[in-house]
mmCIF file of C-alpha atoms (C1' of nucleotides) in Angstrom:
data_model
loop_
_atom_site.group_PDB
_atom_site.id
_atom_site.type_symbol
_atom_site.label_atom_id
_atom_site.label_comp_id
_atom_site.label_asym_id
_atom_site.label_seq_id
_atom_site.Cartn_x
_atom_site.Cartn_y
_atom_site.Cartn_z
ATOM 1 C CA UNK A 1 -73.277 -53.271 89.526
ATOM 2 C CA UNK A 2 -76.330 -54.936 88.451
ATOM 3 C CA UNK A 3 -75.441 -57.175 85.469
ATOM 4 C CA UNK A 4 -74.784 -61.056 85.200
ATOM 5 C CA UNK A 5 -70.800 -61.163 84.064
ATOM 6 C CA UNK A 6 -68.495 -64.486 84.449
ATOM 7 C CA UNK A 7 -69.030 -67.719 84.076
ATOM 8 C CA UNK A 8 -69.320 -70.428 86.758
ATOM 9 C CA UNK A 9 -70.283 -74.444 86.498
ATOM 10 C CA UNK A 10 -72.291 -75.553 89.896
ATOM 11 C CA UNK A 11 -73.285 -79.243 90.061
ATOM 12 C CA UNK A 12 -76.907 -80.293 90.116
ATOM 13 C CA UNK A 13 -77.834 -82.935 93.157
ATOM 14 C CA UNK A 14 -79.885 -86.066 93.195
ATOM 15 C CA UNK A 15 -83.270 -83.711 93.457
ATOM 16 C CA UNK A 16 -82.380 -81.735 90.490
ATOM 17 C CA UNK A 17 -81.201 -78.647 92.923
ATOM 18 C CA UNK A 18 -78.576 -76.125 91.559
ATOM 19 C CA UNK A 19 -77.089 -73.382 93.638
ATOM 20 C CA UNK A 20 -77.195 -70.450 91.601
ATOM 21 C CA UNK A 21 -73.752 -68.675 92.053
ATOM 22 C CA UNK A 22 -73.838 -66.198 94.592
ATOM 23 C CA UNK A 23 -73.442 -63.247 92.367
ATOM 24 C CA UNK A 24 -76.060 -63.730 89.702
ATOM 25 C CA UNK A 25 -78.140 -64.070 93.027
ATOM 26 C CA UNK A 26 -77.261 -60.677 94.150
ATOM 27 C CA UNK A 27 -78.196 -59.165 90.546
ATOM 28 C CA UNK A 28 -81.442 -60.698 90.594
ATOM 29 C CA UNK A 29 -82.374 -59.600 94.431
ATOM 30 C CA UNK A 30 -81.639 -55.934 92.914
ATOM 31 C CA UNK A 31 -83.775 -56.648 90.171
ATOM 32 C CA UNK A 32 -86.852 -56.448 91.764
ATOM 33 C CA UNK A 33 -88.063 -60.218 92.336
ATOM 34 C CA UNK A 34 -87.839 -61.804 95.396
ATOM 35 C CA UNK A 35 -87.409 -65.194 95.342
ATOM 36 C CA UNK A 36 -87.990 -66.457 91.876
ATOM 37 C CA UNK A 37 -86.610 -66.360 88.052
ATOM 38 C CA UNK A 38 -87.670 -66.505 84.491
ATOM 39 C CA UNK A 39 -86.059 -69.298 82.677
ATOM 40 C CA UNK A 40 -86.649 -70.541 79.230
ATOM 41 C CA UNK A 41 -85.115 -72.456 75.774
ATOM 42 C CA UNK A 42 -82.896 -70.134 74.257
ATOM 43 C CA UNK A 43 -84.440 -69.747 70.903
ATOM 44 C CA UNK A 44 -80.862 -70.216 69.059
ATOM 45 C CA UNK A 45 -78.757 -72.811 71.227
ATOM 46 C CA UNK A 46 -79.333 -75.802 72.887
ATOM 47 C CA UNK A 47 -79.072 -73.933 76.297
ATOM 48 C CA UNK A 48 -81.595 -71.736 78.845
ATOM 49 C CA UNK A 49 -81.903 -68.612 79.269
ATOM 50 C CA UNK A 50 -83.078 -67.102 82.123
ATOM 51 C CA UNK A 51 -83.136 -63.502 84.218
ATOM 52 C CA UNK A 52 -85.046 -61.333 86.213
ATOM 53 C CA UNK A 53 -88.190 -59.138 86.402
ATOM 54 C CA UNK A 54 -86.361 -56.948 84.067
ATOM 55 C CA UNK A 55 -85.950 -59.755 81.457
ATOM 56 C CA UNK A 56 -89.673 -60.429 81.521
ATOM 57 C CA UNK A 57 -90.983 -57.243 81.148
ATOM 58 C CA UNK A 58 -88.616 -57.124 77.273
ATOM 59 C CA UNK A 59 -90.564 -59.867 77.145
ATOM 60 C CA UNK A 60 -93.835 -58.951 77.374
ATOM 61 C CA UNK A 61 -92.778 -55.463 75.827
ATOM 62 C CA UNK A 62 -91.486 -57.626 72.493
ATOM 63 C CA UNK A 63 -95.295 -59.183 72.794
ATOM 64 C CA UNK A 64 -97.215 -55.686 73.381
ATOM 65 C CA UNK A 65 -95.733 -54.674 70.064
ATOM 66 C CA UNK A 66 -97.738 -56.878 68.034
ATOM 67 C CA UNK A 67 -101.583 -56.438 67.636
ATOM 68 C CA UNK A 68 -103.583 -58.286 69.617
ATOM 69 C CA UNK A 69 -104.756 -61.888 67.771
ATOM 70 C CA UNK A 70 -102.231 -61.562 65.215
ATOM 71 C CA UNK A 71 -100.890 -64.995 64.154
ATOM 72 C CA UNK A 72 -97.370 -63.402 65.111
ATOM 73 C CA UNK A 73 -98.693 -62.736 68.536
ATOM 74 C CA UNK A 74 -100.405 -65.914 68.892
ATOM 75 C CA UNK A 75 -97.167 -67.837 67.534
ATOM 76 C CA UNK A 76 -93.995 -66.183 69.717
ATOM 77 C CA UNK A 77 -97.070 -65.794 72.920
ATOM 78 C CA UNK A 78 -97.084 -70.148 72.583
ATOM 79 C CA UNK A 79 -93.040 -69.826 72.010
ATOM 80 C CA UNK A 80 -91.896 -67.653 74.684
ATOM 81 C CA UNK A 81 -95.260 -67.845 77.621
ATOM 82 C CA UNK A 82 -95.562 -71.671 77.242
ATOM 83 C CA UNK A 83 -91.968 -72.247 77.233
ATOM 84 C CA UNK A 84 -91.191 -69.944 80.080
ATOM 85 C CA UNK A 85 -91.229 -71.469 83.179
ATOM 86 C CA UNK A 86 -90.756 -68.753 86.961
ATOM 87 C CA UNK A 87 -88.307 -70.969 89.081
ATOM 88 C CA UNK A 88 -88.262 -70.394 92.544
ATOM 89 C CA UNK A 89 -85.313 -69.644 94.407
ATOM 90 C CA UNK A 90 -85.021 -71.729 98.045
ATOM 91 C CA UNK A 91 -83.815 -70.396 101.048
ATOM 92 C CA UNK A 92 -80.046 -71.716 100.050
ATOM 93 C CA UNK A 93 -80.174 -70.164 96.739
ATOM 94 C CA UNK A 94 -81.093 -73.072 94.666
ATOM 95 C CA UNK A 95 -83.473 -73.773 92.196
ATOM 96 C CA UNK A 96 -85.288 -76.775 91.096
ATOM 97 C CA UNK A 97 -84.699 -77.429 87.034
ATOM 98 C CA UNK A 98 -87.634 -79.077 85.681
ATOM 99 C CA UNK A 99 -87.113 -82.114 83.121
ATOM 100 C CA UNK A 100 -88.392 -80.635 80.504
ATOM 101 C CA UNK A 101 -85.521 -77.301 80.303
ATOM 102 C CA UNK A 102 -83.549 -79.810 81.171
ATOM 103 C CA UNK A 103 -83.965 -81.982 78.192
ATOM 104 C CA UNK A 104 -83.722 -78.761 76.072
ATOM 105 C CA UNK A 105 -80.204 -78.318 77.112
ATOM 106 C CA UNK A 106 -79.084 -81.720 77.604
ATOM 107 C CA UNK A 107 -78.054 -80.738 81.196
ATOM 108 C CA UNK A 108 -77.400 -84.009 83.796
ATOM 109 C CA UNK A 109 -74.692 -83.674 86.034
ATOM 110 C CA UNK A 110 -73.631 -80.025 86.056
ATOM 111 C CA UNK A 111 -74.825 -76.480 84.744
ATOM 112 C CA UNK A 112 -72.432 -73.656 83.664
ATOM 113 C CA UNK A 113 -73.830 -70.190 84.319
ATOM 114 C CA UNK A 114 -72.928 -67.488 81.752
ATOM 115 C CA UNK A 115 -73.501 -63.956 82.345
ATOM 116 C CA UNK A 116 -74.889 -62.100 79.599
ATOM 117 C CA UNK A 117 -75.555 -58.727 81.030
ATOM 118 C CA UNK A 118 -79.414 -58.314 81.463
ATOM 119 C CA UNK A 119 -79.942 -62.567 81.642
ATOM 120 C CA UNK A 120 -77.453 -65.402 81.487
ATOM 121 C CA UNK A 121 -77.305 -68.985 80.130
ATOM 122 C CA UNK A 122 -77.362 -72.191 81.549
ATOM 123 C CA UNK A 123 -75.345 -74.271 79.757
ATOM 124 C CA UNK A 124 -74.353 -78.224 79.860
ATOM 125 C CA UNK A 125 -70.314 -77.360 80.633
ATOM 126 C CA UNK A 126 -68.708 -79.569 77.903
ATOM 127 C CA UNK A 127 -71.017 -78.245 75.153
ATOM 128 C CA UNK A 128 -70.033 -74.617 76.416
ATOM 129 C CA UNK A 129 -66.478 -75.409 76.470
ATOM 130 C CA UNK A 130 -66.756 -75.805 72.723
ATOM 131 C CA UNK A 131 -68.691 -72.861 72.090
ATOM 132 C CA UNK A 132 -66.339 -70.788 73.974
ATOM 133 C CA UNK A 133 -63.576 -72.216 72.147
ATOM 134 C CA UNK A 134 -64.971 -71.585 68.978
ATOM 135 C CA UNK A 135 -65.798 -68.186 70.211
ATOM 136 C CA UNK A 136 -61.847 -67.334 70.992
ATOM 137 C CA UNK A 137 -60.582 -68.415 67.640
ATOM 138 C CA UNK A 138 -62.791 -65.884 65.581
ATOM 139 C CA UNK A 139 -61.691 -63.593 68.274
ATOM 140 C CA UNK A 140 -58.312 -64.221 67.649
ATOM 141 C CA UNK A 141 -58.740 -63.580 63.744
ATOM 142 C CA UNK A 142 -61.260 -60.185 64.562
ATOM 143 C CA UNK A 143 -58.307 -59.268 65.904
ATOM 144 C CA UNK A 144 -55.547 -59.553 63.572
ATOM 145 C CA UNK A 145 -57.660 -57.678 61.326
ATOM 146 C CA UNK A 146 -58.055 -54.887 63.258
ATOM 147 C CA UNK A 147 -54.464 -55.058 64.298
ATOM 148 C CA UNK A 148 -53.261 -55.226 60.154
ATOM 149 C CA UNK A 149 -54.667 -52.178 59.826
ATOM 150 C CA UNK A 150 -56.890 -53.406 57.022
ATOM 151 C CA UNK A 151 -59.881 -55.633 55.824
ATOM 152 C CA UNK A 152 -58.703 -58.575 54.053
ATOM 153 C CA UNK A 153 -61.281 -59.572 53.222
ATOM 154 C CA UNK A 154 -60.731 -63.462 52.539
ATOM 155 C CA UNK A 155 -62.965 -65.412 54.137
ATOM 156 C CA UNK A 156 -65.524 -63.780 56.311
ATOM 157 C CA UNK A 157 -66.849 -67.135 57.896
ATOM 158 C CA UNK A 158 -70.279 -65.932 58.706
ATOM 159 C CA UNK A 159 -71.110 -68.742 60.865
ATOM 160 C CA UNK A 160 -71.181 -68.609 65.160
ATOM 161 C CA UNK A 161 -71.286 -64.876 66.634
ATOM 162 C CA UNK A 162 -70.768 -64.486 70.448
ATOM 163 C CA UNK A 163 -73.284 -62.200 72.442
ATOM 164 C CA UNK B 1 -96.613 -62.047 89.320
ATOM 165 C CA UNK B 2 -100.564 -61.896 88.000
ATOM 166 C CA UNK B 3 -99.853 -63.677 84.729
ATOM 167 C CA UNK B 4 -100.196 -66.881 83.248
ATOM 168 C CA UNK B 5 -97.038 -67.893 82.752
ATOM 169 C CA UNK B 6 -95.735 -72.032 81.250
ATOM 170 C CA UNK B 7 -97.966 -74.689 80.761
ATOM 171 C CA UNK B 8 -98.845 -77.739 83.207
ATOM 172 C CA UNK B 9 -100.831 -81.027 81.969
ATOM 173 C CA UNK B 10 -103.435 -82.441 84.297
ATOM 174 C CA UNK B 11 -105.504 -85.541 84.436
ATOM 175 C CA UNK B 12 -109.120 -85.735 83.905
ATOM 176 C CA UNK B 13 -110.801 -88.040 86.396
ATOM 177 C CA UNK B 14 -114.077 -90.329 85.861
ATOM 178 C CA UNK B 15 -116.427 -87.665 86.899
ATOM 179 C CA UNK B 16 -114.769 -85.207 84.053
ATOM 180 C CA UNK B 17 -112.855 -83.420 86.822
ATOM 181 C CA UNK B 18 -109.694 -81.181 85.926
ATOM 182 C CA UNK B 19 -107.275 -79.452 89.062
ATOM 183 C CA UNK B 20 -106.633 -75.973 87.887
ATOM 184 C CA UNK B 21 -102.842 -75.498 88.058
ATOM 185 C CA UNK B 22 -102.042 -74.413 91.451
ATOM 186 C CA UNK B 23 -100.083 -70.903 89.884
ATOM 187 C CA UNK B 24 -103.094 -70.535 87.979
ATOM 188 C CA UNK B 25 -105.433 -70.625 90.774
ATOM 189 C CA UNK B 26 -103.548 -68.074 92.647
ATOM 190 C CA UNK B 27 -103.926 -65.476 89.438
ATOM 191 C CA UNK B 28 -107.419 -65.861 89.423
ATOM 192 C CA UNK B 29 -108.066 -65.764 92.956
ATOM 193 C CA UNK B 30 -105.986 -62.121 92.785
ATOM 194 C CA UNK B 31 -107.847 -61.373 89.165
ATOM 195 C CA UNK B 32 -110.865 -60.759 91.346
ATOM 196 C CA UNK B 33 -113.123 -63.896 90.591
ATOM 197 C CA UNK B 34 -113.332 -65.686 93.317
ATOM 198 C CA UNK B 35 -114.420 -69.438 93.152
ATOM 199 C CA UNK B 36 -115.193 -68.954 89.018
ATOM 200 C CA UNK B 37 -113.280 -68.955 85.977
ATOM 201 C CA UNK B 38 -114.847 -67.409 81.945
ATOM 202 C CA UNK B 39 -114.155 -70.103 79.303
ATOM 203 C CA UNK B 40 -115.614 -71.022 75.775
ATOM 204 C CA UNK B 41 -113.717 -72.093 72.462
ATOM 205 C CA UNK B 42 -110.766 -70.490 71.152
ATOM 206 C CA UNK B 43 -111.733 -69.113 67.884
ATOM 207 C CA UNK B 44 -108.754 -70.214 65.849
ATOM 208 C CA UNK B 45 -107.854 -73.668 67.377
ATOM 209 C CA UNK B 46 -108.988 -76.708 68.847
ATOM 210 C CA UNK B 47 -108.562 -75.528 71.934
ATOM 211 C CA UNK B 48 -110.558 -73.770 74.871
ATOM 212 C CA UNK B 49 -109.784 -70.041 76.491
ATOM 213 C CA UNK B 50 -110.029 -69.482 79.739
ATOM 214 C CA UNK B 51 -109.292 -66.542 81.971
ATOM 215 C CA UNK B 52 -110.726 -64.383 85.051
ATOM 216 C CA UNK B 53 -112.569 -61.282 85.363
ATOM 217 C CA UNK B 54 -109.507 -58.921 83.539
ATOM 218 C CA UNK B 55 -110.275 -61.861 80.308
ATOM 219 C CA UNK B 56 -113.681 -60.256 80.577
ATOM 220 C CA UNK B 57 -113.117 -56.960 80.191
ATOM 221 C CA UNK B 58 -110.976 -57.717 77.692
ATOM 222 C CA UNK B 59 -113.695 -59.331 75.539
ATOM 223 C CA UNK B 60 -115.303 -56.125 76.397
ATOM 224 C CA UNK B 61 -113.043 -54.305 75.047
ATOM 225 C CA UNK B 62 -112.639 -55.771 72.293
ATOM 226 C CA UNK B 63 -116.382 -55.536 71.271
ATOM 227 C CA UNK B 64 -116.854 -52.093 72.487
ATOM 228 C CA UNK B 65 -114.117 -51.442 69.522
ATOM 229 C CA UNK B 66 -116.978 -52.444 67.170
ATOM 230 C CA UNK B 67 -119.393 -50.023 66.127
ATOM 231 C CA UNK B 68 -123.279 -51.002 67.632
ATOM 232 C CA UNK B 69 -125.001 -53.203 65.553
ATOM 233 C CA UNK B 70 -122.661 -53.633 62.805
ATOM 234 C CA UNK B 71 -122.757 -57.474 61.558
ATOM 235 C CA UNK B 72 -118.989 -58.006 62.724
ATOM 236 C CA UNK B 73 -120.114 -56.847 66.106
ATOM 237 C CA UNK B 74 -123.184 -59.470 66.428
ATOM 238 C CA UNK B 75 -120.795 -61.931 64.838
ATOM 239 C CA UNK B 76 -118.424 -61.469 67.417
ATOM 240 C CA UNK B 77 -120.861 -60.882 69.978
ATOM 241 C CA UNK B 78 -122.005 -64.454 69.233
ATOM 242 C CA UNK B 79 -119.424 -66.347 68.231
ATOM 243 C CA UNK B 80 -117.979 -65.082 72.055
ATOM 244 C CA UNK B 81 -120.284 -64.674 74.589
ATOM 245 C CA UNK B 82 -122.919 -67.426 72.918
ATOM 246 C CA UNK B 83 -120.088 -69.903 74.257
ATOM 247 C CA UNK B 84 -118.727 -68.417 77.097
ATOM 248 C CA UNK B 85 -119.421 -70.226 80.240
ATOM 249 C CA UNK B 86 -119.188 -70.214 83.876
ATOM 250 C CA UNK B 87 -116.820 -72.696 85.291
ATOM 251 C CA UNK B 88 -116.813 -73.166 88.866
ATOM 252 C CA UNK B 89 -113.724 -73.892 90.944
ATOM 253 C CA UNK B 90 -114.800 -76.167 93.932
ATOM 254 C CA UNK B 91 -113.118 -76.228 97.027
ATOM 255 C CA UNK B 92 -110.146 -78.387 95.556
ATOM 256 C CA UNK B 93 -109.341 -75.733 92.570
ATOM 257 C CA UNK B 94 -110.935 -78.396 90.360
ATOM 258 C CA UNK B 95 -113.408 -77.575 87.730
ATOM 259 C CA UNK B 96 -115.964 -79.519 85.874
ATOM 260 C CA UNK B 97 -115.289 -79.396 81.752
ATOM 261 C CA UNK B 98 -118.851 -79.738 80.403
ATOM 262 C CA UNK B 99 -119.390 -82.186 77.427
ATOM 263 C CA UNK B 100 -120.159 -79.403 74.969
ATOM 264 C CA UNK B 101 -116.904 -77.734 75.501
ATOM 265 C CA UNK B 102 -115.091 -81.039 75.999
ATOM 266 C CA UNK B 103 -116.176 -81.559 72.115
ATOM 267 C CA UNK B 104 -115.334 -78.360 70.952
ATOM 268 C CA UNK B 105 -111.208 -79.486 71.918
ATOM 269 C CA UNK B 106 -111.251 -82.829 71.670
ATOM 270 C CA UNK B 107 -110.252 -83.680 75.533
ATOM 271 C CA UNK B 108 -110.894 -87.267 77.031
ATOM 272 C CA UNK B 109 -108.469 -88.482 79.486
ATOM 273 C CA UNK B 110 -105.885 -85.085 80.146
ATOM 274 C CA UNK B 111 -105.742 -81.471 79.866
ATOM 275 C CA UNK B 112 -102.549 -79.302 78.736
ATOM 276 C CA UNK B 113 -103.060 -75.751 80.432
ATOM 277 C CA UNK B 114 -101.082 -72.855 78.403
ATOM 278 C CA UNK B 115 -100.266 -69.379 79.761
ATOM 279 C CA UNK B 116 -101.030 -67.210 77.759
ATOM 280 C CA UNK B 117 -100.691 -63.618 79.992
ATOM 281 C CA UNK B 118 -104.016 -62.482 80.486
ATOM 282 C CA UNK B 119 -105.696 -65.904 79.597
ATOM 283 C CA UNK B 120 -104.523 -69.318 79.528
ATOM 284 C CA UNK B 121 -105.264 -71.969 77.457
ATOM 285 C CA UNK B 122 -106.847 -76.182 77.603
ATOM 286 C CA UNK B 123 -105.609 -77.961 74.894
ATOM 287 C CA UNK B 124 -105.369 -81.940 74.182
ATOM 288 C CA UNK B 125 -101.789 -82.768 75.212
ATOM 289 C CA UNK B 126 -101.013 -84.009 71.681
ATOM 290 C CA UNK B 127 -102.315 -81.633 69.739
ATOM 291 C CA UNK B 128 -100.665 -79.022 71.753
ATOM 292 C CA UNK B 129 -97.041 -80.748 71.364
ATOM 293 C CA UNK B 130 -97.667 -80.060 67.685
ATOM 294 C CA UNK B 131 -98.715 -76.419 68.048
ATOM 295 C CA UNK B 132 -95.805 -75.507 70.328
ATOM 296 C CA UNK B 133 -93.486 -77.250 67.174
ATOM 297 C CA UNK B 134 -95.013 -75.606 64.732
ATOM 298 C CA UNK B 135 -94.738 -72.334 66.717
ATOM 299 C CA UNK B 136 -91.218 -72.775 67.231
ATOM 300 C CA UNK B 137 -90.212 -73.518 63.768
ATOM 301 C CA UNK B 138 -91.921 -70.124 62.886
ATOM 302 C CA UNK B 139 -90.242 -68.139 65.831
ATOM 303 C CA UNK B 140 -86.652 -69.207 64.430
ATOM 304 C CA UNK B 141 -87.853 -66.978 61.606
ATOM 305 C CA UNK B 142 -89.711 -64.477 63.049
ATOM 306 C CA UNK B 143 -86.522 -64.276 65.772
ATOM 307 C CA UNK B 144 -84.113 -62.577 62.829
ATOM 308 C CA UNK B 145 -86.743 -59.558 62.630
ATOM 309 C CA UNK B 146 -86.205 -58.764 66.171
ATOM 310 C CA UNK B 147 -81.979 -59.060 66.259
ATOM 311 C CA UNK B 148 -81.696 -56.625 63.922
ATOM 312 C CA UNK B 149 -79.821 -55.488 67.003
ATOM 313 C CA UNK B 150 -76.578 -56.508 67.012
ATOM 314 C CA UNK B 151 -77.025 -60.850 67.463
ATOM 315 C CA UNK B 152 -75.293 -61.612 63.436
ATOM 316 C CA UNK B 153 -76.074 -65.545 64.819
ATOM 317 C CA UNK B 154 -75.476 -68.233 63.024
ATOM 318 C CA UNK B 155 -77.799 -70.990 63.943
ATOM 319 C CA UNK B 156 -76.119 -74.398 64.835
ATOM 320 C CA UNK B 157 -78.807 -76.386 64.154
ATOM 321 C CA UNK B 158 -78.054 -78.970 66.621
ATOM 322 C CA UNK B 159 -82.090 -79.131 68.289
ATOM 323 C CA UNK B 160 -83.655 -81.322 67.069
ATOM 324 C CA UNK B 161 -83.042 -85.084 68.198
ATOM 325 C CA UNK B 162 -84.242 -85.258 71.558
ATOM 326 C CA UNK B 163 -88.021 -85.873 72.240
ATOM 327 C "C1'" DC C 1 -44.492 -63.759 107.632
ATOM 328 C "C1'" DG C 2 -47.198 -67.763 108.728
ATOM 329 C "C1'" DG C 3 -50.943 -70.113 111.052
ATOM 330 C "C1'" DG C 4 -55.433 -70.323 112.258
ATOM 331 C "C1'" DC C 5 -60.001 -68.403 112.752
ATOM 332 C "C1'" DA C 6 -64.365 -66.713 110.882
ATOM 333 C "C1'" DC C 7 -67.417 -66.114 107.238
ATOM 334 C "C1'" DA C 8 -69.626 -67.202 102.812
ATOM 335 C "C1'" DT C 9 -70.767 -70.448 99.422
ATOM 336 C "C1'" DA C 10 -71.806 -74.866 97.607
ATOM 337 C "C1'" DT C 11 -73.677 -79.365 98.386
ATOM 338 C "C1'" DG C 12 -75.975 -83.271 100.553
ATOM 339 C "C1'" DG C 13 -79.704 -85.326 103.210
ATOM 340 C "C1'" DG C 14 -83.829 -85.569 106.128
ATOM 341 C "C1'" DA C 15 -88.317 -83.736 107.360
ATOM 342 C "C1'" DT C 16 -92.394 -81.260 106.136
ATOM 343 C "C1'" DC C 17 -95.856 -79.289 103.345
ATOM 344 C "C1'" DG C 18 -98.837 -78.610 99.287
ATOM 345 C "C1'" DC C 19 -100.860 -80.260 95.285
ATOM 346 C "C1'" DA C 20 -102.938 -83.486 92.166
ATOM 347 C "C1'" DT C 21 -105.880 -87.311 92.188
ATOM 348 C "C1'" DG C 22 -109.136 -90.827 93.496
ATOM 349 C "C1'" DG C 23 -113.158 -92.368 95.986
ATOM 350 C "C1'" DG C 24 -117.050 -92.023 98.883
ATOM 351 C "C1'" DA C 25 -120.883 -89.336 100.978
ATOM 352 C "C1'" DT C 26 -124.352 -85.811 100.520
ATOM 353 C "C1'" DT C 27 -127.165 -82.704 98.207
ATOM 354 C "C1'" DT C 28 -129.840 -81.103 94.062
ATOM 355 C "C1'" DA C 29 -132.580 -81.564 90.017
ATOM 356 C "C1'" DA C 30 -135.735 -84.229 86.900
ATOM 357 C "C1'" DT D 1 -136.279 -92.460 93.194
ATOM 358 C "C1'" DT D 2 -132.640 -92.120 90.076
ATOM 359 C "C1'" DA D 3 -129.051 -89.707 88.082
ATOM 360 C "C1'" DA D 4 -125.989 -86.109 88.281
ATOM 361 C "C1'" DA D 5 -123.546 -82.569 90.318
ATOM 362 C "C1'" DT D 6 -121.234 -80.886 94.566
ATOM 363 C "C1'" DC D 7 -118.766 -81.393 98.760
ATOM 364 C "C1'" DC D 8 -115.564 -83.728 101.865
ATOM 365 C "C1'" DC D 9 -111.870 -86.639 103.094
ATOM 366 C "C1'" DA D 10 -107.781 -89.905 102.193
ATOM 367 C "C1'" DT D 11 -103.475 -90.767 99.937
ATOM 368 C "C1'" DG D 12 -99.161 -90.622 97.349
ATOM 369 C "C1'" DC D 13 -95.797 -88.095 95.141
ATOM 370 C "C1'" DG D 14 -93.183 -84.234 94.366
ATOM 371 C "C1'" DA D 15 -91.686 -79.770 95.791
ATOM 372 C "C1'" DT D 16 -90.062 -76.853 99.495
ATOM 373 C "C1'" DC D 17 -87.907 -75.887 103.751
ATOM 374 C "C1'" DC D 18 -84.439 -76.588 107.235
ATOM 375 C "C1'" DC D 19 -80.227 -78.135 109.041
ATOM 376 C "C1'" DA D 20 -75.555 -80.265 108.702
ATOM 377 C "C1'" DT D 21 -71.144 -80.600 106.375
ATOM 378 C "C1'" DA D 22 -67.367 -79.462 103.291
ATOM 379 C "C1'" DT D 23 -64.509 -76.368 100.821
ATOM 380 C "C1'" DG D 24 -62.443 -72.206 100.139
ATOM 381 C "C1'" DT D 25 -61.120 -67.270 100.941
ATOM 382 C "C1'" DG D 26 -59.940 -63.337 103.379
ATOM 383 C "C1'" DC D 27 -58.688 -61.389 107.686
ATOM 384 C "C1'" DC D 28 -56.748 -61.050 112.167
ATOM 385 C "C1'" DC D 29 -53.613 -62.280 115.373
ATOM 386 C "C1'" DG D 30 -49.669 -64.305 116.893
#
DNA sequence: CGGGCACATATGGGATCGCATGGGATTTAA
DNA sequence: TTAAATCCCATGCGATCCCATATGTGCCCG
């Protein structure tokens, strides 16, 4: 198994350390880089993302596809490479979350890891708590329409969407 | 990793002295160039471009695209190499910014480095906060063009605030 | 079936190292 | 000789490493 699934919330210390659960560790050793992540403002939420060698090469493979010294290159190249920030992994698993991420997803006391497959979130635990709430009720109407059978189709509320 | 990757700001002393990132110093020193960096004014920004010997070839490249003697070609030609210059690292990874290119991105007292991949770039601190803003607005957009995978997101707007 | 032991993870704190930065000394050029 | 560029060393702060402790979970043994 090599993708990030569950969610857990690990405190982070006095220095800024946060252990990074022990599973999403073990993804990331199979992914190919020793010792270090790629973490970054998720372009939609007020959250990080972050992942593996894996994740940055989509990166840089979303870059390649645009000519080089086209202003769409130029623009998502200042986005995503000055944004990004490789976080190094300590001998006890931890990693060192810089002020300025932090500020992106108000995170202070505690970070709540979500797996999303090929990366996961970081997340400050109360605002996740009511995005995942959120998340359940329009889970809860997907499906009574599937379980009725048919598309009544009274309200689509076309607001949140979950990954 | 051999890329420039996030963006560090650094102080210029009194003799016009600027450390070179410590990250970045260890992608040049594996680009091949020991001990000497290629920089001269980006050609769409207030800003300077630096890189190693791979920025080079690039430049190369690029020119070697052009047919011989064609007016883009000397344009180019100029408008590149006619700036480039020689930076050398000294034995603390620090490099001199000469006044002409100081100018030519209006640095005085700090120096905002940007990975950029292959090449990085020195802007003024300010005027780089309001590039990377600018940048992001226009990725929000840009963003929907690349989700046409399966993200239907709705876009809490809830940045903002915040710095 | 229950208690306790061993292992893994998370967390806290102290010690160490590297980097950015400043200042002085020494060399080079005009 | 003077000014400027280069080299060398000192220092402070932050990042990294290392070890100690706590909490919890599964397993083995009684």
């Amino acid at each position: 198994m090599d993708r990030f699934v569950s969610t857990f919330t690990n405190k982070i210390d006095a220095k800024g350390r946060v252990s990074i659960p022990a599973p999403f560790r073990a993804v990331l050793e199979r992914d190919g880089y020793p010792g270090g992540l790629y973490c970054y403002p998720s372009l939609d939420a007020a959250a990080l993302d972050a992942g593996g060698e894996r994740l940055a090469k989509k990166i840089d493979g979303l870059l390649s596809g645009l000519p080089d010294y086209s202003d769409e290159r130029d623009e998502l190249s200042v986005a995503l490479y000055g944004d990004v920030q490789v976080l190094s992994i300590d001998g006890d698993g931890r990693i060192v979350l810089p002020e300025n991420l932090r500020v992106r997803a108000n995170l202070d006391a505690a970070v709540t890891f979500v797996g999303l497959g090929d990366k996961f979130q970081m997340w400050e635990p109360k605002a996740f708590e009511e995005r995942r709430k959120e998340a359940r009720s329009k889970v809860q109407v997907t499906r009574k329409l599937f379980a009725a059978g048919g598309r009544s189709s009274d309200d689509d509320g076309n607001e949140g969407a979950r990954e």
